[in-house]
Amino acid sequence: MAKILVLAERAGDGVKNVTLEILGKVTGHEVEVVMFHSPSDEAKKSLAEYGAGKIHLIKGGGLEQYSPEGYTNALSDFIKGGNYDYFFSGATSAGKDMVPRLAAVFDAGMASEVTNFIFDGDNFSGTRPMFAGKCLAKVELSGSKPHFITVRPNALGLPEQTTAGKGEFVEGSVNSGDIRAVIKEIIKGASEKLDLTEANIIVSGGRAMKDRANFNILEELADTVGATVGASRAAVDSGYADHSMQVGQTGKTVSPTLYIACGISGAIQHLAGMRTSKVIVAINTDADAPIFTKADYGIVGDLFKIVPILNEELKKIL
Amino acid sequence: MNIFVCVKQVPDTETKVIPTGDKSYIETSSIKWIMNPYDEYAVEQALLVKAANSDSTITIVRVGAVKSTEAVRTAMAMGADESILVQCDQPLDSYMTAKAIKGAIEKSGKTPDLIFTGKQAIDDDCLQVPGLLAHMLGIPSVSVVTVFEMNGDTLTLKKDSEGGSKEVYEVKAPVLIACNKGLNTPRYASLPGIMKAKKKPLTTLTLADVGVDENDRKVKYSDFQLPPEKPPGKKFDAMDEGEQASVVGNVVGLLRNEAKVI
């Protein structure tokens, strides 16, 4: 049985879905959770339900707010005495930023953004996309423990059955060390929606959107189904959308439950970034567009006609 | 000011990836190699800093198994002053790469004030080297940077965070900055630039020169394979206006009852 520490990130009153996905997958091992923010009763309850034996809240100077150095120093201070075999985090904005630094502190191996993994006894073996998902590879870690792993949100899915842990709550102080790169301000994005990489549904627009203002019809559809709006590289390079919305090899790699591609032809670098979506709907006037080869449901038609009808139909049932 | 830019050579984004017969990596014989797209923003930002601080030198560092010198030549043609190329026979993991870059920087005899990298390499997509390297060098780092301002030795950097929000960092040099698309508009190498680049210093080092060997390998990749193909989907023609409502209604029904995703 491996001893595993999972970083739980806060989301509203609860914890991020990816934290629960990881917990659901490592069941059967000795599992503890570490957090930087005081968990609500609801968060404690779900962490325990998904298998956390202990829930550690760590406190220290400068930890009220994320910083790569502060979080790294604090976690390394905490991990040092713990005899952990593995440290898991979601491949979230903070996870991707901080875990490499943390792995460097321990001179340890790290597997980035795995989409699946198994334990053979106590040995981790993961699967991860390479070349933005154009191929998959098996990833194994060696060298001194703990080993570090980030997991792509939405890839594992939540388990159908959970094995509860004790969920014992423990508070402790850690040394957050010297923080040189400090966040002075956080500028909120235009929307409060989930990040593309964590979104359950994505509505994406391509070059055929023709104009930045036309993304409004995608926003309306997104509001109806609770989606985040994305864009192809062609749309971003044409100035119709911000780069933070770009899906593909030079943007974000996503795996939502439902991906609705509107006016996207399906360049290889876009397909690489969204092909692991569970269900893909494509709307395009060109019946031969490559996007249709990846689509579960293709609609050959004008997105400016189809999307508003789709929005109305969905409103009827949601 | 000593500015270092780390670049990687990666397959062009249009590349169709094919695993090798033994699944140990991908076929590389017919690949067109380019500078990692995010590294272009790193090179450009270094050039912009140098334009404002004329006593600066820009050193490009590349570690890689591919022998062609496309990426470093491009960077020097854009305007970088010199390059260090650490050659190896096998693809390295992120830890080895970061350690090799650290070794190359130390070999140069220059103490870095600024290090620029791309936010990630688009081949292995690990996003590890910036954080690993910064920690190995004992300097702070800010990743996914889209806005760069420098006032004396104080930098204000905006990092793309979740859901389109931005974190505004303040930090003093030396610092490592991992650059994202949107930071600037990389220049094209001019013809005179390309000619000049041929005469710029290019130092070649081995892994042994920078103190890296196979014992440093911590990540093993194997079993490269194409992702499973989906069975063909259903396609409906809705070019005719009269068909649109029924096609869309049908697809919504399928999403609810067949795919069960809404």
XYZ file of C-alpha atoms in Angstrom:
580
model
C 0.000 0.000 0.000
C 1.440 3.336 -1.091
C 1.202 6.468 1.040
C -0.329 9.189 -1.080
C -0.800 12.925 -0.536
C -3.343 14.756 -2.685
C -3.477 18.550 -2.961
C -7.113 19.638 -2.628
C -7.916 22.937 -4.293
C -10.901 24.965 -3.261
C -13.779 25.707 -5.640
C -16.554 27.827 -4.162
C -17.624 26.129 -0.923
C -16.364 22.752 -2.054
C -13.240 21.369 -3.681
C -12.326 21.091 -7.328
C -13.788 18.176 -9.177
C -10.316 16.968 -10.201
C -9.396 16.510 -6.528
C -12.313 14.090 -6.137
C -11.422 12.367 -9.409
C -7.918 11.692 -8.059
C -9.217 10.510 -4.689
C -11.642 8.154 -6.410
C -8.790 6.633 -8.392
C -6.262 6.109 -5.552
C -8.716 4.316 -3.319
C -7.195 1.341 -1.506
C -3.987 3.182 -0.626
C -3.219 5.244 2.457
C -4.570 8.585 1.303
C -4.217 12.016 2.881
C -5.263 15.417 1.613
C -3.508 18.750 2.083
C -5.172 22.162 1.726
C -4.166 25.803 1.987
C -7.662 27.089 2.732
C -9.907 26.170 5.597
C -12.356 23.639 4.170
C -16.087 24.095 4.641
C -17.994 21.269 6.356
C -19.274 20.335 2.924
C -15.717 20.091 1.560
C -14.581 17.968 4.515
C -17.555 15.690 4.027
C -16.921 15.087 0.335
C -13.160 14.605 0.844
C -13.880 11.955 3.469
C -16.560 10.367 1.304
C -14.026 9.997 -1.541
C -11.469 8.350 0.714
C -9.343 10.932 2.549
C -7.981 9.409 5.760
C -6.638 12.739 6.943
C -7.340 16.307 5.832
C -4.377 18.566 6.590
C -4.858 22.314 6.674
C -1.468 24.025 6.467
C -0.890 27.607 7.532
C 2.046 29.967 7.290
C 3.075 33.507 6.436
C 2.067 34.731 2.999
C -0.091 31.690 2.216
C -3.420 33.539 2.147
C -2.754 33.968 -1.537
C -1.154 31.655 -4.081
C 2.477 32.176 -5.042
C 4.670 29.558 -6.717
C 7.436 29.923 -4.147
C 5.237 30.222 -1.053
C 3.153 27.167 -1.923
C 6.242 25.168 -2.960
C 8.134 25.999 0.231
C 5.112 25.266 2.407
C 4.358 21.941 0.743
C 7.983 20.803 0.774
C 8.174 21.646 4.477
C 5.005 19.648 5.057
C 5.962 16.682 2.845
C 9.472 16.282 4.298
C 8.422 14.511 7.454
C 5.575 12.534 5.921
C 7.163 9.535 4.185
C 4.871 9.958 1.232
C 5.394 7.814 -1.855
C 3.338 9.971 -4.202
C 2.066 13.519 -4.375
C -0.903 14.197 -6.666
C -2.373 17.473 -7.828
C -4.813 18.469 -10.541
C -3.135 19.901 -13.643
C -4.773 23.211 -12.779
C -3.283 26.661 -13.211
C -1.602 26.433 -9.794
C -0.741 22.727 -10.116
C 1.015 23.168 -13.448
C 2.877 26.181 -12.104
C 4.010 24.863 -8.762
C 4.452 21.087 -8.879
C 7.590 21.184 -11.127
C 9.242 23.480 -8.563
C 8.170 21.133 -5.799
C 9.603 18.129 -7.670
C 12.869 20.054 -8.051
C 13.081 20.558 -4.266
C 13.088 16.771 -3.840
C 15.167 16.067 -6.996
C 12.289 13.769 -7.836
C 10.560 12.582 -10.985
C 7.295 14.116 -12.118
C 4.640 12.921 -14.556
C 2.736 15.875 -16.021
C -0.933 15.875 -16.868
C -1.680 12.178 -16.933
C -5.108 11.178 -18.223
C -5.144 7.772 -16.594
C -3.016 5.695 -14.256
C -2.819 2.411 -12.414
C -0.834 1.080 -9.501
C 0.951 -2.208 -9.929
C 1.374 -2.940 -6.245
C 2.875 0.339 -5.065
C 4.284 1.346 -8.436
C 2.647 4.110 -10.409
C 2.207 3.718 -14.150
C 0.449 6.491 -16.045
C -0.821 7.337 -19.511
C -0.304 10.797 -20.862
C -0.969 12.548 -24.139
C 2.100 13.805 -26.016
C 2.242 16.218 -28.959
C -0.988 17.801 -27.693
C -2.753 14.448 -27.827
C -1.639 13.311 -31.270
C -0.303 10.243 -29.479
C -0.321 8.644 -26.045
C 2.604 7.270 -24.050
C 3.108 5.252 -20.919
C 4.956 7.163 -18.202
C 6.835 5.652 -15.256
C 8.881 7.348 -12.550
C 12.098 6.289 -10.877
C 14.505 7.649 -8.295
C 13.938 8.857 -4.768
C 10.416 9.305 -3.402
C 8.067 11.075 -3.234
C 7.174 11.107 -6.914
C 5.016 13.890 -8.274
C 2.025 13.598 -10.590
C -0.459 16.089 -12.030
C -3.750 14.813 -13.443
C -5.732 16.443 -16.237
C -9.180 17.580 -15.051
C -12.164 15.602 -16.436
C -9.949 12.769 -17.681
C -10.467 10.176 -14.932
C -14.112 10.912 -14.234
C -15.737 10.388 -10.858
C -15.981 6.829 -9.561
C -19.378 5.178 -9.489
C -18.724 3.940 -5.996
C -16.575 5.504 -3.355
C -14.794 4.064 -0.345
C -14.976 6.517 2.514
C -11.999 7.476 4.639
C -11.969 8.788 8.199
C -11.505 12.382 7.102
C -9.635 13.277 10.291
C -9.034 17.048 10.269
C -5.529 18.185 11.257
C -4.212 21.746 11.344
C -0.516 22.537 11.214
C 1.975 25.325 10.671
C 4.581 25.263 7.951
C 7.462 27.464 6.888
C 6.577 29.267 3.666
C 10.120 30.626 3.321
C 11.230 33.493 1.147
C 8.605 34.619 -1.406
C 10.185 36.769 -4.092
C 7.607 36.636 -6.898
C 4.518 38.083 -5.216
C 1.026 38.512 -6.639
C 0.062 42.169 -6.234
C -3.329 41.940 -7.848
C -5.655 39.492 -9.535
C -7.527 40.829 -12.549
C -10.727 38.860 -12.932
C -11.624 37.510 -16.340
C -14.681 38.746 -18.196
C -16.606 35.611 -17.286
C -16.850 33.728 -14.038
C -17.124 30.450 -15.884
C -14.911 27.422 -15.332
C -11.558 27.410 -17.076
C -11.608 25.618 -20.434
C -9.384 22.870 -19.052
C -11.904 22.131 -16.298
C -15.134 22.825 -18.165
C -17.634 20.023 -18.529
C -19.106 21.502 -21.721
C -17.320 23.710 -24.251
C -18.833 25.707 -27.111
C -16.071 26.689 -29.539
C -15.991 29.030 -32.531
C -13.704 29.096 -35.549
C -12.797 31.319 -38.447
C -16.395 31.183 -39.721
C -17.468 33.305 -36.731
C -16.285 36.204 -38.938
C -16.217 38.736 -36.104
C -15.540 39.081 -32.387
C -19.100 40.359 -31.780
C -20.558 37.180 -33.276
C -19.204 35.171 -30.351
C -22.289 36.499 -28.537
C -24.395 33.725 -30.044
C -21.932 31.161 -28.638
C -22.047 32.908 -25.236
C -25.843 32.621 -25.276
C -25.684 28.916 -26.074
C -22.989 28.486 -23.415
C -25.185 30.185 -20.814
C -28.026 27.801 -21.632
C -25.963 24.636 -21.184
C -23.486 25.874 -18.550
C -20.529 25.814 -20.910
C -17.275 27.725 -21.299
C -16.598 29.336 -24.689
C -13.476 28.360 -26.628
C -12.002 29.225 -30.017
C -9.780 27.784 -32.736
C -6.347 29.185 -33.543
C -7.760 30.672 -36.752
C -10.333 32.633 -34.740
C -7.712 33.801 -32.223
C -5.202 34.789 -34.898
C -7.959 36.705 -36.724
C -8.576 38.684 -33.540
C -12.076 37.283 -32.906
C -11.165 35.772 -29.527
C -8.500 36.015 -26.803
C -5.669 33.516 -26.670
C -6.874 32.332 -23.257
C -9.808 30.822 -25.203
C -7.691 28.923 -27.733
C -8.111 25.155 -27.915
C -5.379 23.141 -29.663
C -1.678 22.431 -29.745
C -0.689 26.082 -29.201
C -3.606 26.672 -26.852
C -5.332 24.501 -24.292
C -5.854 20.767 -24.482
C -9.318 19.963 -23.238
C -11.449 16.907 -22.527
C -14.976 18.009 -21.689
C -17.995 15.725 -21.706
C -19.469 17.686 -24.604
C -17.604 19.786 -27.174
C -19.647 21.815 -29.663
C -17.459 23.035 -32.562
C -19.065 25.881 -34.514
C -17.546 26.911 -37.817
C -14.293 25.087 -37.074
C -12.825 23.186 -40.019
C -10.649 20.967 -37.833
C -6.950 21.637 -38.463
C -4.758 18.819 -37.119
C -3.487 21.023 -34.299
C -7.059 21.832 -33.197
C -8.212 18.200 -33.359
C -5.215 17.219 -31.214
C -6.407 19.560 -28.483
C -10.036 18.423 -28.278
C -10.228 14.882 -29.630
C -10.460 13.333 -26.166
C -13.786 15.105 -25.575
C -16.353 12.437 -24.780
C -18.987 13.652 -27.236
C -18.287 16.045 -30.104
C -20.882 18.013 -32.057
C -19.683 19.822 -35.194
C -21.529 22.497 -37.119
C -19.982 23.497 -40.425
C -21.146 24.443 -43.917
C -18.399 22.339 -45.525
C -19.554 18.712 -45.518
C -15.951 17.588 -46.121
C -14.421 19.536 -43.214
C -12.022 17.306 -41.206
C -13.876 18.162 -37.973
C -16.663 15.799 -39.094
C -14.256 12.827 -38.933
C -14.055 13.344 -35.163
C -17.671 14.369 -34.577
C -20.211 12.058 -32.978
C -22.956 14.286 -34.332
C -22.281 16.454 -37.356
C -24.619 19.117 -38.675
C -23.817 20.361 -42.161
C -25.216 23.866 -42.035
C -24.665 27.535 -41.349
C -23.742 28.082 -37.715
C -25.518 31.463 -37.703
C -28.755 29.604 -38.447
C -28.112 26.403 -36.488
C -26.720 27.773 -33.208
C -29.769 29.952 -32.353
C -32.121 27.022 -33.103
C -29.935 24.735 -30.992
C -30.065 27.271 -28.167
C -33.879 27.417 -28.304
C -34.239 23.618 -28.448
C -31.914 23.187 -25.456
C -33.729 25.886 -23.479
C -36.904 23.809 -23.860
C -35.423 20.808 -22.084
C -32.945 22.360 -19.620
C 22.593 42.596 -18.526
C 22.971 38.861 -19.195
C 19.872 37.489 -20.843
C 19.415 33.801 -21.547
C 16.686 32.321 -23.716
C 15.994 28.582 -23.673
C 14.674 27.217 -26.939
C 13.585 23.765 -28.031
C 13.263 22.304 -31.462
C 9.923 20.559 -31.976
C 7.974 18.988 -34.845
C 5.921 21.517 -36.820
C 2.311 21.786 -35.558
C 1.046 20.313 -38.856
C 3.053 17.120 -38.255
C 1.174 13.846 -38.360
C 2.622 11.858 -35.484
C 3.433 8.178 -36.105
C 4.823 5.933 -33.332
C 7.917 3.876 -34.181
C 7.554 0.114 -34.713
C 8.924 -0.659 -31.243
C 6.687 2.087 -29.758
C 9.725 3.645 -28.038
C 9.148 7.105 -29.576
C 7.744 8.620 -32.757
C 9.083 8.474 -36.311
C 11.327 11.501 -36.727
C 12.957 10.858 -40.115
C 10.619 13.038 -42.186
C 9.655 15.623 -39.598
C 9.986 19.329 -40.290
C 11.595 20.861 -37.197
C 10.719 24.327 -35.986
C 11.483 26.445 -32.980
C 8.888 25.690 -30.298
C 6.198 28.348 -31.012
C 6.138 29.650 -27.416
C 9.926 30.110 -27.511
C 9.512 32.690 -30.275
C 7.791 34.961 -27.742
C 10.719 34.356 -25.377
C 13.298 35.325 -28.019
C 11.291 38.392 -29.027
C 10.928 39.577 -25.418
C 14.683 39.222 -24.908
C 15.256 41.337 -28.033
C 12.847 44.005 -26.761
C 14.687 44.127 -23.416
C 18.021 44.401 -25.206
C 16.705 47.235 -27.377
C 16.015 49.190 -24.182
C 19.261 48.109 -22.469
C 21.994 48.237 -25.080
C 24.713 46.760 -22.860
C 22.865 43.415 -22.815
C 23.867 40.145 -24.433
C 21.380 37.468 -25.412
C 22.558 33.879 -25.192
C 20.374 31.115 -26.625
C 20.548 27.716 -24.927
C 19.185 24.613 -26.569
C 19.375 21.021 -25.375
C 18.368 18.354 -27.821
C 18.877 15.107 -29.617
C 17.999 16.418 -33.061
C 21.144 17.456 -34.874
C 19.756 20.213 -37.071
C 20.397 23.694 -35.699
C 17.171 25.236 -37.001
C 15.962 26.693 -33.692
C 19.228 28.345 -32.589
C 19.942 29.699 -36.080
C 16.444 31.205 -36.210
C 16.928 32.798 -32.786
C 20.281 34.300 -33.825
C 18.845 35.453 -37.143
C 16.127 37.256 -35.153
C 18.924 39.055 -33.311
C 20.287 36.971 -30.417
C 24.059 37.277 -29.961
C 25.288 33.753 -29.394
C 24.153 30.188 -28.777
C 25.026 27.187 -26.697
C 23.863 23.833 -27.980
C 23.984 20.839 -25.651
C 23.854 17.748 -27.808
C 22.579 14.383 -26.716
C 21.715 11.119 -28.414
C 18.426 10.291 -26.710
C 15.454 12.513 -25.845
C 15.901 13.716 -22.259
C 13.306 14.038 -19.544
C 12.486 17.462 -18.100
C 14.791 17.073 -15.097
C 17.797 16.220 -17.278
C 16.956 19.084 -19.640
C 16.757 21.620 -16.808
C 19.998 20.324 -15.283
C 21.726 20.515 -18.681
C 20.552 24.113 -19.200
C 21.800 25.021 -15.730
C 25.161 23.444 -16.574
C 25.334 25.309 -19.887
C 24.554 28.647 -18.215
C 27.264 28.016 -15.630
C 29.755 27.048 -18.358
C 29.097 30.356 -20.119
C 30.626 32.158 -17.147
C 27.769 34.671 -17.155
C 25.409 35.181 -14.249
C 21.883 35.434 -15.634
C 19.781 38.509 -14.919
C 16.824 37.363 -16.986
C 15.984 33.928 -18.356
C 13.187 33.581 -20.877
C 11.560 30.297 -21.894
C 8.365 29.348 -23.662
C 5.543 28.395 -21.274
C 5.701 24.831 -22.571
C 7.180 22.774 -25.383
C 4.493 21.564 -27.735
C 6.020 18.094 -28.125
C 6.102 16.567 -24.651
C 3.819 19.216 -23.083
C 5.287 18.696 -19.610
C 5.547 22.372 -18.543
C 8.259 21.312 -16.113
C 11.539 22.842 -17.279
C 10.823 26.491 -16.284
C 9.976 25.588 -12.674
C 12.738 22.977 -12.376
C 15.398 25.291 -13.814
C 14.369 28.270 -11.670
C 14.541 26.167 -8.541
C 17.908 24.652 -9.538
C 19.292 28.172 -10.075
C 17.694 29.452 -6.871
C 15.730 32.197 -8.597
C 12.007 33.011 -8.723
C 9.933 32.267 -11.795
C 6.660 33.440 -13.260
C 4.966 31.264 -15.868
C 2.387 31.792 -18.633
C 3.348 35.464 -18.903
C 1.412 37.678 -21.336
C 2.436 41.164 -20.154
C 6.017 42.214 -19.359
C 7.072 45.571 -17.901
C 10.526 46.368 -16.584
C 11.459 49.333 -14.461
C 15.104 49.183 -13.372
C 15.467 45.720 -11.886
C 11.782 45.486 -10.917
C 9.467 43.582 -13.207
C 5.692 43.620 -13.363
C 4.420 40.480 -15.059
C 0.913 39.327 -15.829
C 0.301 35.596 -15.784
C -2.709 33.989 -17.430
C -4.645 32.191 -14.739
C -7.934 30.312 -14.716
C -10.969 31.389 -16.711
C -9.276 34.324 -18.435
C -8.219 36.009 -15.176
C -4.690 37.373 -14.749
C -2.332 37.369 -11.773
C -0.123 40.454 -11.585
C 3.324 39.621 -10.162
C 5.986 41.982 -8.957
C 9.482 40.538 -8.789
C 13.102 41.647 -8.980
C 15.706 40.240 -11.336
C 17.201 37.692 -11.537
C 14.040 35.895 -12.538
C 12.901 33.242 -15.007
C 9.953 34.180 -17.206
C 7.984 31.535 -19.138
C 6.279 33.272 -22.050
C 2.802 32.746 -23.477
C 1.268 33.677 -26.808
C 0.031 37.269 -26.729
C 3.133 38.628 -24.951
C 4.444 40.247 -28.126
C 4.578 39.732 -31.885
C 7.733 37.796 -32.756
C 9.663 39.364 -35.624
C 10.620 37.437 -38.722
C 14.304 36.888 -39.332
C 15.474 39.283 -42.056
C 17.762 38.148 -44.859
C 20.710 40.185 -43.501
C 19.863 38.735 -40.077
C 20.067 35.213 -41.462
C 23.448 35.988 -43.097
C 24.803 37.543 -39.889
C 23.594 34.582 -37.805
C 25.965 32.289 -39.694
C 28.921 34.160 -38.209
C 27.613 34.329 -34.643
C 29.262 32.095 -32.029
C 27.704 28.652 -31.568
C 29.238 26.591 -28.765
C 28.528 22.878 -28.756
C 28.670 20.954 -25.491
C 28.086 17.320 -24.575
C 25.953 16.093 -21.685
C 29.167 15.194 -19.851
C 30.327 18.830 -20.233
C 27.236 20.025 -18.362
C 27.281 17.272 -15.742
C 24.281 15.237 -16.849
C 24.199 11.470 -17.289
C 21.643 8.656 -17.517
C 21.494 8.412 -13.709
C 19.642 11.735 -13.767
C 16.762 10.231 -15.732
C 13.635 10.135 -13.577
C 10.878 9.724 -16.139
C 10.642 6.806 -18.518
C 8.355 6.935 -21.542
C 7.320 3.862 -23.502
C 4.446 2.357 -25.447
C 3.868 5.346 -27.749
C 0.599 4.798 -29.586
C -2.051 6.667 -31.482
C -5.168 7.478 -29.493
C -8.032 5.101 -30.219
C -10.127 6.180 -33.208
C -13.754 6.856 -32.568
C -16.314 4.951 -34.622
C -17.755 7.187 -37.362
C -20.420 9.552 -36.096
C -23.776 10.573 -37.521
C -23.906 13.430 -39.972
C -27.029 15.395 -40.893
C -27.534 17.792 -43.766
C -29.124 21.050 -42.687
C -28.115 23.360 -45.515
C -31.765 23.604 -46.514
C -33.589 26.026 -44.246
C -36.664 23.811 -44.084
C -34.599 20.954 -42.584
C -32.840 22.932 -39.867
C -35.386 22.762 -37.060
C -35.928 19.011 -37.427
C -32.182 18.227 -37.711
C -31.356 20.279 -34.631
C -34.276 18.748 -32.722
C -33.032 15.321 -33.683
C -29.452 16.039 -32.534
C -30.681 17.464 -29.224
C -32.679 14.257 -28.744
C -29.585 12.170 -29.461
C -27.485 14.208 -27.022
C -30.052 13.609 -24.331
C -31.131 10.023 -24.991
C -28.227 8.346 -26.824
C -25.110 10.173 -25.635
C -26.723 11.169 -22.309
C -24.571 14.265 -21.927
C -27.259 16.917 -21.354
